[in-house]
Amino acid sequence: MEQLLRKLTGQRVFGEPYEKDGVTFIPVVAVRAGGGFGRSPEKGGEARGGGGGVVNRPVGMFVLKDDDVQWRPALDLNRVILGGQILAGLALVVYAVTRHAR
């Protein structure tokens, strides 16, 4: 549990800022964490176990130049592809239903 709590700090959401050509970039990630613990009723409650994990996903970055701050969202190509597959599947279903109705 202590390891999991150590991973859930503000540094997990905002990455290390870096600078190039007078522009500062601050990466931002979404952090999700989960875990569970339990014990076995079959062994009189003596067998115990647990687990947990943390998932980080980049969401974008802040770009600081002079007195201007801009948000640049990250492109999640996996979500774009999944969305296209869902739309293609839905189009096939609609086509099949309308063709069968004739």
mmCIF file with all atom_site columns, C-alpha atoms in Angstrom:
data_model
loop_
_atom_site.group_PDB
_atom_site.id
_atom_site.type_symbol
_atom_site.label_atom_id
_atom_site.label_alt_id
_atom_site.label_comp_id
_atom_site.label_asym_id
_atom_site.label_entity_id
_atom_site.label_seq_id
_atom_site.pdbx_PDB_ins_code
_atom_site.Cartn_x
_atom_site.Cartn_y
_atom_site.Cartn_z
_atom_site.occupancy
_atom_site.B_iso_or_equiv
_atom_site.pdbx_formal_charge
_atom_site.auth_seq_id
_atom_site.auth_comp_id
_atom_site.auth_asym_id
_atom_site.auth_atom_id
_atom_site.pdbx_PDB_model_num
ATOM 1   C CA . MET A 1 1   ? 0.000   0.000   0.000   1.00 0.00 ? 1   MET A CA 1
ATOM 2   C CA . GLU A 1 2   ? 2.871   2.360   0.758   1.00 0.00 ? 2   GLU A CA 1
ATOM 3   C CA . GLN A 1 3   ? 4.314   1.828   -2.729  1.00 0.00 ? 3   GLN A CA 1
ATOM 4   C CA . LEU A 1 4   ? 0.934   2.639   -4.290  1.00 0.00 ? 4   LEU A CA 1
ATOM 5   C CA . LEU A 1 5   ? 0.589   5.831   -2.245  1.00 0.00 ? 5   LEU A CA 1
ATOM 6   C CA . ARG A 1 6   ? 4.106   6.916   -3.217  1.00 0.00 ? 6   ARG A CA 1
ATOM 7   C CA . LYS A 1 7   ? 3.160   6.619   -6.873  1.00 0.00 ? 7   LYS A CA 1
ATOM 8   C CA . LEU A 1 8   ? 0.120   8.885   -6.459  1.00 0.00 ? 8   LEU A CA 1
ATOM 9   C CA . THR A 1 9   ? 1.897   12.208  -6.123  1.00 0.00 ? 9   THR A CA 1
ATOM 10  C CA . GLY A 1 10  ? 1.501   15.449  -8.015  1.00 0.00 ? 10  GLY A CA 1
ATOM 11  C CA . GLN A 1 11  ? 4.631   14.553  -9.957  1.00 0.00 ? 11  GLN A CA 1
ATOM 12  C CA . ARG A 1 12  ? 2.667   11.746  -11.577 1.00 0.00 ? 12  ARG A CA 1
ATOM 13  C CA . VAL A 1 13  ? 0.177   14.235  -13.059 1.00 0.00 ? 13  VAL A CA 1
ATOM 14  C CA . PHE A 1 14  ? 2.624   16.954  -14.094 1.00 0.00 ? 14  PHE A CA 1
ATOM 15  C CA . GLY A 1 15  ? 5.894   15.764  -15.582 1.00 0.00 ? 15  GLY A CA 1
ATOM 16  C CA . GLU A 1 16  ? 9.243   17.485  -15.296 1.00 0.00 ? 16  GLU A CA 1
ATOM 17  C CA . PRO A 1 17  ? 9.151   20.804  -17.179 1.00 0.00 ? 17  PRO A CA 1
ATOM 18  C CA . TYR A 1 18  ? 11.716  21.181  -19.914 1.00 0.00 ? 18  TYR A CA 1
ATOM 19  C CA . GLU A 1 19  ? 12.793  24.175  -21.936 1.00 0.00 ? 19  GLU A CA 1
ATOM 20  C CA . LYS A 1 20  ? 13.838  24.577  -25.556 1.00 0.00 ? 20  LYS A CA 1
ATOM 21  C CA . ASP A 1 21  ? 14.468  27.820  -27.448 1.00 0.00 ? 21  ASP A CA 1
ATOM 22  C CA . GLY A 1 22  ? 12.896  29.927  -24.680 1.00 0.00 ? 22  GLY A CA 1
ATOM 23  C CA . VAL A 1 23  ? 9.690   27.844  -24.572 1.00 0.00 ? 23  VAL A CA 1
ATOM 24  C CA . THR A 1 24  ? 8.813   25.781  -21.480 1.00 0.00 ? 24  THR A CA 1
ATOM 25  C CA . PHE A 1 25  ? 6.849   22.541  -21.875 1.00 0.00 ? 25  PHE A CA 1
ATOM 26  C CA . ILE A 1 26  ? 5.027   20.861  -18.966 1.00 0.00 ? 26  ILE A CA 1
ATOM 27  C CA . PRO A 1 27  ? 3.660   17.379  -19.798 1.00 0.00 ? 27  PRO A CA 1
ATOM 28  C CA . VAL A 1 28  ? 0.380   16.304  -18.157 1.00 0.00 ? 28  VAL A CA 1
ATOM 29  C CA . VAL A 1 29  ? -0.883  12.738  -17.671 1.00 0.00 ? 29  VAL A CA 1
ATOM 30  C CA . ALA A 1 30  ? -4.103  11.216  -16.338 1.00 0.00 ? 30  ALA A CA 1
ATOM 31  C CA . VAL A 1 31  ? -3.450  8.816   -13.468 1.00 0.00 ? 31  VAL A CA 1
ATOM 32  C CA . ARG A 1 32  ? -5.768  5.963   -12.478 1.00 0.00 ? 32  ARG A CA 1
ATOM 33  C CA . ALA A 1 33  ? -5.100  3.643   -9.589  1.00 0.00 ? 33  ALA A CA 1
ATOM 34  C CA . GLY A 1 34  ? -6.855  0.676   -8.080  1.00 0.00 ? 34  GLY A CA 1
ATOM 35  C CA . GLY A 1 35  ? -6.299  -2.170  -5.729  1.00 0.00 ? 35  GLY A CA 1
ATOM 36  C CA . GLY A 1 36  ? -7.888  -4.846  -3.648  1.00 0.00 ? 36  GLY A CA 1
ATOM 37  C CA . PHE A 1 37  ? -7.216  -7.018  -0.662  1.00 0.00 ? 37  PHE A CA 1
ATOM 38  C CA . GLY A 1 38  ? -8.853  -10.103 0.747   1.00 0.00 ? 38  GLY A CA 1
ATOM 39  C CA . ARG A 1 39  ? -8.543  -13.350 2.623   1.00 0.00 ? 39  ARG A CA 1
ATOM 40  C CA . SER A 1 40  ? -9.682  -16.889 1.987   1.00 0.00 ? 40  SER A CA 1
ATOM 41  C CA . PRO A 1 41  ? -12.675 -18.097 4.016   1.00 0.00 ? 41  PRO A CA 1
ATOM 42  C CA . GLU A 1 42  ? -11.745 -21.707 3.224   1.00 0.00 ? 42  GLU A CA 1
ATOM 43  C CA . LYS A 1 43  ? -8.588  -21.603 5.316   1.00 0.00 ? 43  LYS A CA 1
ATOM 44  C CA . GLY A 1 44  ? -10.090 -19.909 8.338   1.00 0.00 ? 44  GLY A CA 1
ATOM 45  C CA . GLY A 1 45  ? -9.224  -16.471 7.035   1.00 0.00 ? 45  GLY A CA 1
ATOM 46  C CA . GLU A 1 46  ? -5.502  -17.137 7.341   1.00 0.00 ? 46  GLU A CA 1
ATOM 47  C CA . ALA A 1 47  ? -4.636  -16.927 3.630   1.00 0.00 ? 47  ALA A CA 1
ATOM 48  C CA . ARG A 1 48  ? -4.443  -13.286 2.607   1.00 0.00 ? 48  ARG A CA 1
ATOM 49  C CA . GLY A 1 49  ? -3.568  -11.472 -0.566  1.00 0.00 ? 49  GLY A CA 1
ATOM 50  C CA . GLY A 1 50  ? -3.853  -8.257  -2.425  1.00 0.00 ? 50  GLY A CA 1
ATOM 51  C CA . GLY A 1 51  ? -2.740  -6.285  -5.388  1.00 0.00 ? 51  GLY A CA 1
ATOM 52  C CA . GLY A 1 52  ? -2.913  -2.950  -7.091  1.00 0.00 ? 52  GLY A CA 1
ATOM 53  C CA . GLY A 1 53  ? -1.716  -0.938  -9.980  1.00 0.00 ? 53  GLY A CA 1
ATOM 54  C CA . VAL A 1 54  ? -1.358  2.476   -11.542 1.00 0.00 ? 54  VAL A CA 1
ATOM 55  C CA . VAL A 1 55  ? -2.057  3.411   -15.171 1.00 0.00 ? 55  VAL A CA 1
ATOM 56  C CA . ASN A 1 56  ? -0.749  6.657   -16.682 1.00 0.00 ? 56  ASN A CA 1
ATOM 57  C CA . ARG A 1 57  ? -2.057  8.112   -19.950 1.00 0.00 ? 57  ARG A CA 1
ATOM 58  C CA . PRO A 1 58  ? -0.683  11.306  -21.554 1.00 0.00 ? 58  PRO A CA 1
ATOM 59  C CA . VAL A 1 59  ? -3.389  13.926  -22.034 1.00 0.00 ? 59  VAL A CA 1
ATOM 60  C CA . GLY A 1 60  ? -1.385  16.914  -23.261 1.00 0.00 ? 60  GLY A CA 1
ATOM 61  C CA . MET A 1 61  ? 1.020   19.633  -22.239 1.00 0.00 ? 61  MET A CA 1
ATOM 62  C CA . PHE A 1 62  ? 1.133   23.235  -21.197 1.00 0.00 ? 62  PHE A CA 1
ATOM 63  C CA . VAL A 1 63  ? 3.287   25.417  -23.418 1.00 0.00 ? 63  VAL A CA 1
ATOM 64  C CA . LEU A 1 64  ? 4.648   28.587  -21.798 1.00 0.00 ? 64  LEU A CA 1
ATOM 65  C CA . LYS A 1 65  ? 6.214   31.263  -23.971 1.00 0.00 ? 65  LYS A CA 1
ATOM 66  C CA . ASP A 1 66  ? 6.819   34.763  -22.636 1.00 0.00 ? 66  ASP A CA 1
ATOM 67  C CA . ASP A 1 67  ? 3.549   35.667  -20.841 1.00 0.00 ? 67  ASP A CA 1
ATOM 68  C CA . ASP A 1 68  ? 1.401   33.269  -22.900 1.00 0.00 ? 68  ASP A CA 1
ATOM 69  C CA . VAL A 1 69  ? 0.225   29.839  -21.689 1.00 0.00 ? 69  VAL A CA 1
ATOM 70  C CA . GLN A 1 70  ? -1.409  27.419  -24.127 1.00 0.00 ? 70  GLN A CA 1
ATOM 71  C CA . TRP A 1 71  ? -2.883  23.950  -23.652 1.00 0.00 ? 71  TRP A CA 1
ATOM 72  C CA . ARG A 1 72  ? -1.958  21.389  -26.317 1.00 0.00 ? 72  ARG A CA 1
ATOM 73  C CA . PRO A 1 73  ? -3.986  18.169  -26.055 1.00 0.00 ? 73  PRO A CA 1
ATOM 74  C CA . ALA A 1 74  ? -2.278  14.875  -26.875 1.00 0.00 ? 74  ALA A CA 1
ATOM 75  C CA . LEU A 1 75  ? -3.632  12.793  -29.726 1.00 0.00 ? 75  LEU A CA 1
ATOM 76  C CA . ASP A 1 76  ? -4.515  9.312   -28.478 1.00 0.00 ? 76  ASP A CA 1
ATOM 77  C CA . LEU A 1 77  ? -4.210  7.344   -31.717 1.00 0.00 ? 77  LEU A CA 1
ATOM 78  C CA . ASN A 1 78  ? -5.599  4.186   -30.092 1.00 0.00 ? 78  ASN A CA 1
ATOM 79  C CA . ARG A 1 79  ? -8.855  5.983   -29.261 1.00 0.00 ? 79  ARG A CA 1
ATOM 80  C CA . VAL A 1 80  ? -9.078  7.401   -32.786 1.00 0.00 ? 80  VAL A CA 1
ATOM 81  C CA . ILE A 1 81  ? -8.652  3.927   -34.286 1.00 0.00 ? 81  ILE A CA 1
ATOM 82  C CA . LEU A 1 82  ? -11.173 2.399   -31.864 1.00 0.00 ? 82  LEU A CA 1
ATOM 83  C CA . GLY A 1 83  ? -13.696 5.129   -32.705 1.00 0.00 ? 83  GLY A CA 1
ATOM 84  C CA . GLY A 1 84  ? -13.256 4.423   -36.422 1.00 0.00 ? 84  GLY A CA 1
ATOM 85  C CA . GLN A 1 85  ? -13.756 0.690   -35.866 1.00 0.00 ? 85  GLN A CA 1
ATOM 86  C CA . ILE A 1 86  ? -16.936 1.317   -33.867 1.00 0.00 ? 86  ILE A CA 1
ATOM 87  C CA . LEU A 1 87  ? -18.328 3.594   -36.598 1.00 0.00 ? 87  LEU A CA 1
ATOM 88  C CA . ALA A 1 88  ? -17.445 1.067   -39.317 1.00 0.00 ? 88  ALA A CA 1
ATOM 89  C CA . GLY A 1 89  ? -19.155 -1.721  -37.358 1.00 0.00 ? 89  GLY A CA 1
ATOM 90  C CA . LEU A 1 90  ? -22.243 0.413   -36.817 1.00 0.00 ? 90  LEU A CA 1
ATOM 91  C CA . ALA A 1 91  ? -22.342 1.276   -40.534 1.00 0.00 ? 91  ALA A CA 1
ATOM 92  C CA . LEU A 1 92  ? -22.203 -2.440  -41.421 1.00 0.00 ? 92  LEU A CA 1
ATOM 93  C CA . VAL A 1 93  ? -25.057 -3.230  -39.038 1.00 0.00 ? 93  VAL A CA 1
ATOM 94  C CA . VAL A 1 94  ? -27.211 -0.406  -40.456 1.00 0.00 ? 94  VAL A CA 1
ATOM 95  C CA . TYR A 1 95  ? -26.428 -1.553  -44.007 1.00 0.00 ? 95  TYR A CA 1
ATOM 96  C CA . ALA A 1 96  ? -27.309 -5.172  -43.176 1.00 0.00 ? 96  ALA A CA 1
ATOM 97  C CA . VAL A 1 97  ? -30.590 -4.200  -41.488 1.00 0.00 ? 97  VAL A CA 1
ATOM 98  C CA . THR A 1 98  ? -31.710 -1.871  -44.287 1.00 0.00 ? 98  THR A CA 1
ATOM 99  C CA . ARG A 1 99  ? -30.738 -4.382  -46.971 1.00 0.00 ? 99  ARG A CA 1
ATOM 100 C CA . HIS A 1 100 ? -32.584 -7.191  -45.208 1.00 0.00 ? 100 HIS A CA 1
ATOM 101 C CA . ALA A 1 101 ? -35.713 -5.008  -44.800 1.00 0.00 ? 101 ALA A CA 1
ATOM 102 C CA . ARG A 1 102 ? -36.110 -4.616  -48.590 1.00 0.00 ? 102 ARG A CA 1
#
